[in-house]
Amino acid sequence: MDRLRKIFTMDSLVLPLVAIILGLLVGAVVMLVGGYNPLTAYGALIQRVIGNPYDFGETIRQITPLIFTGLAVAFAFRSGMFNIGADGQVLIGMTSATAVSLSLSSLPSAVVVPLAVIAGGLGGGLWAAIAGYLKAKRGINEVITTIMLNWTALYLSNYVIRHFFLLKGQNRSENIEASAAMTFLNDIFNNARIHWGTVVALLAAAFFFIYLWKTKQGYEMRSVGLNPNAAEYAGMNVGRNVVKAMFISGVFAGLAGTFEVLGVFHYQSVFAASPGYGFDGIAVALLGMNHPFGVVLGAILYGVLTYGAAGMSFGAGVPPEIIKIVIGSIIFFIAAQGIVKLIVKPLVLKRKKEKVL
């Protein structure tokens, strides 16, 4: 019971809930100003998400890469790093998984699938480790290097697909064989593109929690993140932990790209611009307050709002951009916890007085 009380404190549970409510209220006010009915709009959003099995499955599909990229950003942040490069790591994960799947298409699925998943995760991890190495050895700020590596990953991925795996006459790779596809439960969700990556994402969140809070290596990483000078004075290898933290962060992001190829599209496009998975992951990490289980909840909220935005547009005539206002408002209130505390504090004090009386 004591552990549960520690987890469900006001800061960890009530404040995010209040921030979500305030964000929804801000969105409602914007709708009213624009001449839309917020109740109808939010009702259409919910109907879009849970109205039928296909849309529910597609919502889960939308949530899955957000969990991975949110974990990537949160893990780096907990270790004292700010990983802006999750988008590039997603692309490298995609390309690695695509290359393995197409190159080994003649092998059975029991061999191809694990190799493709491992390749995608390792590709993203090694790509992120470049920024970690430059930070550890040269003191170069990881924000700069990860942003630059995003563009490098974009052009490198496009080059690989165009020159080695391009489908003739199309701006994408060849289709991976059915043996490498990771979709499941298609019949239950009316052929929605739900896949095994969702299960792996939840396992990754559990790994995040266990590794950082239940192991010696995780304790060292958190110590380096909180105070690298004190950690070095205590005998910890700061540089090694920085590289390791970025590698693990990149593995999470690489898996997001891996399962988008294996579980959703079954091919890789030649991208004209960054796909944006990693930047959505930053928002999810902020929503989840950089805690793995908070990231899962944040990804669910973000995915529901994003996928449901089409329902608002078609069902209530509300521009989908308003959902971005809602998400931005929620992130603002989570970041500005002082404002939320000012709103919550009178209610808490009133409740305490009632108990005393």
mmCIF file with all atom_site columns, C-alpha atoms in Angstrom, residues 14 47 61 83 94 138 183 197 204 237 248 250 259 271 279 282 297 307 324:
data_model
loop_
_atom_site.group_PDB
_atom_site.id
_atom_site.type_symbol
_atom_site.label_atom_id
_atom_site.label_alt_id
_atom_site.label_comp_id
_atom_site.label_asym_id
_atom_site.label_entity_id
_atom_site.label_seq_id
_atom_site.pdbx_PDB_ins_code
_atom_site.Cartn_x
_atom_site.Cartn_y
_atom_site.Cartn_z
_atom_site.occupancy
_atom_site.B_iso_or_equiv
_atom_site.pdbx_formal_charge
_atom_site.auth_seq_id
_atom_site.auth_comp_id
_atom_site.auth_asym_id
_atom_site.auth_atom_id
_atom_site.pdbx_PDB_model_num
ATOM 1  C CA . VAL A 1 14  ? -3.719  14.519 -10.070 1.00 0.00 ? 14  VAL A CA 1
ATOM 2  C CA . GLN A 1 47  ? -16.910 7.779  -31.723 1.00 0.00 ? 47  GLN A CA 1
ATOM 3  C CA . ARG A 1 61  ? -1.548  1.084  -34.287 1.00 0.00 ? 61  ARG A CA 1
ATOM 4  C CA . ASN A 1 83  ? 17.611  13.222 -27.616 1.00 0.00 ? 83  ASN A CA 1
ATOM 5  C CA . MET A 1 94  ? 13.266  1.322  -40.715 1.00 0.00 ? 94  MET A CA 1
ATOM 6  C CA . ARG A 1 138 ? 34.466  15.804 -27.408 1.00 0.00 ? 138 ARG A CA 1
ATOM 7  C CA . THR A 1 183 ? 0.492   -8.180 -38.048 1.00 0.00 ? 183 THR A CA 1
ATOM 8  C CA . GLY A 1 197 ? 5.073   -4.141 -31.959 1.00 0.00 ? 197 GLY A CA 1
ATOM 9  C CA . ALA A 1 204 ? 10.039  -1.979 -23.509 1.00 0.00 ? 204 ALA A CA 1
ATOM 10 C CA . ASN A 1 237 ? 32.360  6.268  -15.691 1.00 0.00 ? 237 ASN A CA 1
ATOM 11 C CA . ILE A 1 248 ? 19.443  2.322  -25.386 1.00 0.00 ? 248 ILE A CA 1
ATOM 12 C CA . GLY A 1 250 ? 18.183  4.850  -29.935 1.00 0.00 ? 250 GLY A CA 1
ATOM 13 C CA . PHE A 1 259 ? 7.577   -2.204 -36.569 1.00 0.00 ? 259 PHE A CA 1
ATOM 14 C CA . PHE A 1 271 ? 10.741  10.365 -47.722 1.00 0.00 ? 271 PHE A CA 1
ATOM 15 C CA . PHE A 1 279 ? 9.186   14.933 -32.568 1.00 0.00 ? 279 PHE A CA 1
ATOM 16 C CA . ILE A 1 282 ? 9.131   14.533 -27.389 1.00 0.00 ? 282 ILE A CA 1
ATOM 17 C CA . LEU A 1 297 ? -0.476  6.795  -20.899 1.00 0.00 ? 297 LEU A CA 1
ATOM 18 C CA . TYR A 1 307 ? -6.525  9.555  -34.693 1.00 0.00 ? 307 TYR A CA 1
ATOM 19 C CA . LYS A 1 324 ? -3.003  20.363 -31.983 1.00 0.00 ? 324 LYS A CA 1
#
